mmCIF file of C-alpha atoms in Angstrom:
data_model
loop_
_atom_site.group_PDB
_atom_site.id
_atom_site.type_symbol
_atom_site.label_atom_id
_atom_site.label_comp_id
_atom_site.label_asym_id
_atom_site.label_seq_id
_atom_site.Cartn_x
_atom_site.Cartn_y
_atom_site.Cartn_z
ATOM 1 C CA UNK A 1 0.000 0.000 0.000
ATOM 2 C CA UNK A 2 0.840 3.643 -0.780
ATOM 3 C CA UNK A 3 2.660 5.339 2.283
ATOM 4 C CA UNK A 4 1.995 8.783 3.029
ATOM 5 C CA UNK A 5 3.139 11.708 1.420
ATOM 6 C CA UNK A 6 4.739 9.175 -1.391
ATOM 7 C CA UNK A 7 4.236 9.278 -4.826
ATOM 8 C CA UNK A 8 3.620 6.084 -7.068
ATOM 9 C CA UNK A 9 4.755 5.397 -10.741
ATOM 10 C CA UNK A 10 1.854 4.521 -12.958
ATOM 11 C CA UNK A 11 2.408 0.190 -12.417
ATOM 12 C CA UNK A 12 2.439 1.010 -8.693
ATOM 13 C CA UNK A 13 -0.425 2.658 -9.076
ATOM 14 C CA UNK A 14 -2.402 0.283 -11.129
ATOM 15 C CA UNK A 15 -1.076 -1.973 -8.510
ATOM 16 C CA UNK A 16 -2.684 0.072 -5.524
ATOM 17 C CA UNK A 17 -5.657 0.079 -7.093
ATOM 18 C CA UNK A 18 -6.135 -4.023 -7.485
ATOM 19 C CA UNK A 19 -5.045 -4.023 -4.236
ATOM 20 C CA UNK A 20 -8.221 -2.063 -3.242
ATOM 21 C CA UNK A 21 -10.488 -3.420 -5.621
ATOM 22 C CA UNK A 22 -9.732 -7.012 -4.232
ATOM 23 C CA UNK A 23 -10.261 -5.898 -0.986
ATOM 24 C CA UNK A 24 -13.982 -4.812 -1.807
ATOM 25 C CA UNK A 25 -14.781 -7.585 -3.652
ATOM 26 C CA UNK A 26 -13.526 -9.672 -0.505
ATOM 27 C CA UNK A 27 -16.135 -7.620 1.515
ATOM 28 C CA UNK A 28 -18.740 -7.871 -1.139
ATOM 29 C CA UNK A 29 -18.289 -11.532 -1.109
ATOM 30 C CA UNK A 30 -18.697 -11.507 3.113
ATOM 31 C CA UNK A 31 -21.533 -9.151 2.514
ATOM 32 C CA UNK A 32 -23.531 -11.831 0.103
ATOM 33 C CA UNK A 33 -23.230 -14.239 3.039
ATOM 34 C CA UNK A 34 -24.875 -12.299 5.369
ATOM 35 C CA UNK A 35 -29.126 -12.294 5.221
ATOM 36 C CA UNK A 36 -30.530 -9.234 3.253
ATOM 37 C CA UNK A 37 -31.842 -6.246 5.086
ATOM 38 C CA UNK A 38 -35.125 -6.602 5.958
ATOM 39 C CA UNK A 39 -36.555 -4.933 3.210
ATOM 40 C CA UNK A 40 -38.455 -5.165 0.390
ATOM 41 C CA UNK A 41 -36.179 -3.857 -1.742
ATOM 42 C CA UNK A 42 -32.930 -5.840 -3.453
ATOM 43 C CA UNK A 43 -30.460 -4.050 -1.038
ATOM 44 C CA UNK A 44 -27.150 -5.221 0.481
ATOM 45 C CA UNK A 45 -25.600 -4.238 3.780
ATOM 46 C CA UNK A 46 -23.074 -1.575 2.118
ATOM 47 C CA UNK A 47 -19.913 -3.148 4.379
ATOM 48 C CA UNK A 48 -17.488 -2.654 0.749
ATOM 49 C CA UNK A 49 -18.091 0.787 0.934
ATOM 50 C CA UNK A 50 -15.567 0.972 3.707
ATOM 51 C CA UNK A 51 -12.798 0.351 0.899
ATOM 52 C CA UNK A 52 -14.405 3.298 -1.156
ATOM 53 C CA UNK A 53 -14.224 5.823 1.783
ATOM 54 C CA UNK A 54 -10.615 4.401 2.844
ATOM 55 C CA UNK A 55 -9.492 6.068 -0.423
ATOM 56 C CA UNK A 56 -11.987 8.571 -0.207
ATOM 57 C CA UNK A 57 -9.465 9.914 2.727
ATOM 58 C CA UNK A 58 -6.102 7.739 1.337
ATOM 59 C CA UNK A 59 -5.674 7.960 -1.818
ATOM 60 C CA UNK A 60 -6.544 10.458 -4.758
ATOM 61 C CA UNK A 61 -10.041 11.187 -4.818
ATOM 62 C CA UNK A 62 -10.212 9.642 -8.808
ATOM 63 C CA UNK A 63 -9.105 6.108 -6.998
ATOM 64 C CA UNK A 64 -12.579 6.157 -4.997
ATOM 65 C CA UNK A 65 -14.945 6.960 -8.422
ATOM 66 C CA UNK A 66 -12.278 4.515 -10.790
ATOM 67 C CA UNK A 67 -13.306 2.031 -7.456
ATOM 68 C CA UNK A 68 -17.310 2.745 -7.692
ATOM 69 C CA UNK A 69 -16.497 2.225 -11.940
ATOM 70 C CA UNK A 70 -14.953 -1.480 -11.545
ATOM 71 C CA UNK A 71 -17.845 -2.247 -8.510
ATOM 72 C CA UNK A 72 -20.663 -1.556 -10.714
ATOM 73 C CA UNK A 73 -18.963 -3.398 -13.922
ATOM 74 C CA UNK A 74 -18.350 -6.528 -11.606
ATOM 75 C CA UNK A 75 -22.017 -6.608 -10.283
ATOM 76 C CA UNK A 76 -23.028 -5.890 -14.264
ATOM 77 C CA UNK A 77 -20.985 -8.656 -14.740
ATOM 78 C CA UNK A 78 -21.837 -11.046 -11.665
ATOM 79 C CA UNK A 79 -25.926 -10.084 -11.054
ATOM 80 C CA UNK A 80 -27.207 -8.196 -14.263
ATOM 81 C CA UNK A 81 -28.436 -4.724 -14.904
ATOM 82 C CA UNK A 82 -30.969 -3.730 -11.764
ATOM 83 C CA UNK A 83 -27.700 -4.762 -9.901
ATOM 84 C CA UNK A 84 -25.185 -2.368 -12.123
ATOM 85 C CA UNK A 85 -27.455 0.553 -11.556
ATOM 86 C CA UNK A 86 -27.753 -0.615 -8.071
ATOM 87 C CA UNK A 87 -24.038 0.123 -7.369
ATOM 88 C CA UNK A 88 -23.730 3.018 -9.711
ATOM 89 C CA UNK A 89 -26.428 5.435 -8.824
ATOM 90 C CA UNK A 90 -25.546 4.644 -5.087
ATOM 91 C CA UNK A 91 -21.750 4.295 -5.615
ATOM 92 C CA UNK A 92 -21.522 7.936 -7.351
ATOM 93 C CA UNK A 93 -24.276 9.852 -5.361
ATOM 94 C CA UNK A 94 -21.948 8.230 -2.314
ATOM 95 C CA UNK A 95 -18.947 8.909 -3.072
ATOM 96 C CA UNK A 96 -19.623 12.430 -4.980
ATOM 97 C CA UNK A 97 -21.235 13.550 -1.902
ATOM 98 C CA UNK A 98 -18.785 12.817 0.331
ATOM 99 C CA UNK A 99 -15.714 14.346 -1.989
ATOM 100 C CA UNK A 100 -18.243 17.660 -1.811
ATOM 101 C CA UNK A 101 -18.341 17.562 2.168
ATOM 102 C CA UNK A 102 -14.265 16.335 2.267
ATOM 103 C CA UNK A 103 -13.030 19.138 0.438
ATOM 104 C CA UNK A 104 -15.316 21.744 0.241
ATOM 105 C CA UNK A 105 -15.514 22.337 4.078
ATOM 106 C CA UNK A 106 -12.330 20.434 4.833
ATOM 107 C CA UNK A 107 -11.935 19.703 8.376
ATOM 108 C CA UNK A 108 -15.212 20.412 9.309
ATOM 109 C CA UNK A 109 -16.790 17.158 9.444
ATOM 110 C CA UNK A 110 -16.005 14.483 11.233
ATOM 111 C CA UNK A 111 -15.165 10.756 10.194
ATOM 112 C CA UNK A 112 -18.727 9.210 11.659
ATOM 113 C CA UNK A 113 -20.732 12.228 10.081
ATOM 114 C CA UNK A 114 -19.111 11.315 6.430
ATOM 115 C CA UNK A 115 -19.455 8.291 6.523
ATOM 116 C CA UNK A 116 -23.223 8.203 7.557
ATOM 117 C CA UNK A 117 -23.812 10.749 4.723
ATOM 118 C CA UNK A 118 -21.915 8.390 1.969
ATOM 119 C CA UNK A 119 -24.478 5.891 3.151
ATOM 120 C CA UNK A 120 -27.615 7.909 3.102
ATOM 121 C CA UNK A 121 -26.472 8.912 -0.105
ATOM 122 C CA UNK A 122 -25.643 5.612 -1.303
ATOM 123 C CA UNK A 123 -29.730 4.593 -0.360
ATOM 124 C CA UNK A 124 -30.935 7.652 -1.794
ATOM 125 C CA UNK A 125 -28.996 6.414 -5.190
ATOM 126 C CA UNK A 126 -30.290 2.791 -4.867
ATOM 127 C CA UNK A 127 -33.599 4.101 -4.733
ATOM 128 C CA UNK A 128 -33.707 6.368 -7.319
ATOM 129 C CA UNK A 129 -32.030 3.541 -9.700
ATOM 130 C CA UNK A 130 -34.738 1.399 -8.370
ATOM 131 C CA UNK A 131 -37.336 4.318 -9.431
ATOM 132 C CA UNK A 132 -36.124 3.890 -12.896
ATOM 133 C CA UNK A 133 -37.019 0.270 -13.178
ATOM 134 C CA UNK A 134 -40.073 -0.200 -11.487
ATOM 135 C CA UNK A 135 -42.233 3.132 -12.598
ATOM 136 C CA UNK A 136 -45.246 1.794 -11.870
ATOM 137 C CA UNK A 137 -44.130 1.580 -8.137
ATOM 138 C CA UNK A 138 -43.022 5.139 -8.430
ATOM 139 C CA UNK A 139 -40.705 7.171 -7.049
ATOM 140 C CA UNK A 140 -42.883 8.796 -4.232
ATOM 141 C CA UNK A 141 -43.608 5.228 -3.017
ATOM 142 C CA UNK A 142 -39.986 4.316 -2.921
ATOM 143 C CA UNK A 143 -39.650 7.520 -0.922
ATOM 144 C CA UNK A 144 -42.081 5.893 2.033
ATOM 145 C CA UNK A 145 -38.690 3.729 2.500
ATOM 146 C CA UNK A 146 -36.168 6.129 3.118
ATOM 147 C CA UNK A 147 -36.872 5.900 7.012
ATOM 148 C CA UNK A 148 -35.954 2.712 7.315
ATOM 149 C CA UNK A 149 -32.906 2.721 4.810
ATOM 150 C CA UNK A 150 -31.855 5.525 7.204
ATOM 151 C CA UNK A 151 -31.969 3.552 9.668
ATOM 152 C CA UNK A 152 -29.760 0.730 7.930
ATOM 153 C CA UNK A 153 -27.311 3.661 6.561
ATOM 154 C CA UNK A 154 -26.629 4.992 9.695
ATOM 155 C CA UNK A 155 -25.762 1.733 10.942
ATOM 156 C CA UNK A 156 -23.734 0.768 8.382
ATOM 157 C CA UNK A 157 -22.346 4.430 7.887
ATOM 158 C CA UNK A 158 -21.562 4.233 11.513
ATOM 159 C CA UNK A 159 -19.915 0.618 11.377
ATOM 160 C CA UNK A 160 -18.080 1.545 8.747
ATOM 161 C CA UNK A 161 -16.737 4.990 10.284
ATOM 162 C CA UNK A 162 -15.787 2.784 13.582
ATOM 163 C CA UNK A 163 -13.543 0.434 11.278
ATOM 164 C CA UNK A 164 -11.818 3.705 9.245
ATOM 165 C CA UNK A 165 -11.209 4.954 12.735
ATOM 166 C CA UNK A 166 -9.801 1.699 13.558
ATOM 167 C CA UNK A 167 -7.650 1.837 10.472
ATOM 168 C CA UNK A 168 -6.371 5.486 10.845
ATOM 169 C CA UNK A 169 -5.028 4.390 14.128
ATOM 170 C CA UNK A 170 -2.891 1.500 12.060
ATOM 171 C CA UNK A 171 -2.330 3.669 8.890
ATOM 172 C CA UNK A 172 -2.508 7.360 10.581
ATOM 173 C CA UNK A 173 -4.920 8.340 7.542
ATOM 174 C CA UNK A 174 -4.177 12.249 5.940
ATOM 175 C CA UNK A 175 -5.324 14.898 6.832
ATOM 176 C CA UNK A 176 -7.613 16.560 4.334
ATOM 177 C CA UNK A 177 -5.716 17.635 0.718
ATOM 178 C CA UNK A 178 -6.373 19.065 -2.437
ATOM 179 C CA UNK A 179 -7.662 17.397 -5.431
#
C-alpha cells in the first residue's frame, strides 16, 4: 500500500488500485453471506463501501470513483443490470457527496458524520435507480422507505466509520488535501 506523502509510478499505481479493488470484492463476497436487510427492496448491507471511503481519505479522490467504476462493472458482470445501476447510482451519489463535504468544508466534518452521509447517499442512489425500473411503483412510493434505509445507513455508515477509525489508528490516515 501507498505510504503517506509518497508518490507512485503509474504500475504502482495500477497496482494500488487491485489491491483495493480485491479488498472490496472480498467484503462484497462476506456481505452476500450475510441475510438481506429486511426490506423489500434488493439491497445489500453496504460493508465494501468501507474500501471506497478508505481512499476517499487515502488515496486520490479519482481512486474512490475509478473504485465505484470497476464495482458496478463486476455486479453488471456477476448479477445483471438492476444490480449495475444498483451500485452506480448509489456508488456515485456516495462517493460524490462525500468528496463535496471532504473538500469543500475540509476539516469540518467528522469521520462518523461522512461516513453516515456516503451511506444515506448511497440509499438515496439505490432508490432512485430502483425508481427507474419499477415506474409503476413510483418514485414517491420508494420515498415511504427512506426511514428505514436511514436507519440501515446509519448503521452501516456508523460501522463503517468505527472500522476507518480503527484503520487510521494502524495507517494514521491524511489529513484533508487538495484534489
Amino acid at each position: 500500500m501507498q505510504a503517506k506523502g509518497q508518490k507512485l509510478n503509474s504500475a504502482a499505481q495500477v497496482a494500488d488500485l487491485a489491491i483495493l479493488f480485491a479488498l472490496l470484492l472480498v467484503f462484497s463476497w462476506l456481505e452476500s453471506m450475510l441475510p438481506p436487510p429486511p426490506l423489500p427492496l434488493p439491497l445489500r448491507w453496504g460493508f465494501s463501501n468501507l474500501v471506497v471511503m478508505y481512499a476517499v481519505f487515502t488515496r486520490p479522490a479519482y481512486t474512490a470513483v475509478i473504485l465505484v467504476l470497476l464495482r458496478a462493472l463486476f455486479a453488471f458482470l456477476s448479477r445483471g443490470l438492476i444490480a449495475f445501476s444498483l451500485s452506480l447510482c448509489g456508488g456515485l451519489l456516495a462517493v460524490l457527496s462525500v468528496l463535496c463535504l471532504y473538500y469543500l468544508w475540509p476539516g469540518l466534518f467528522s469521520l462518523p458524520f461522512l461516513s453516515i452521509c456516503s451511506a444515506v447517499a448511497h440509499q438515496v442512489g439505490q432508490v432512485f435507480a430502483l425508481s427507474l425500473f419499477y415506474r409503476a411503483f413510483g418514485l414517491i412510493n420508494f420515498s415511504r422507505l427512506l426511514f428505514p434505509l436511514a436507519i440501515l445507513a446509519y448503521l452501516t455508515g456508523g460501522l463503517n466509520a468505527f472500522l476507518l477509525n480503527q484503520l487510521r489508528h494502524i495507517e494514521k490516515l491524511k489529513a484533508p488535501r487538495s484534489p
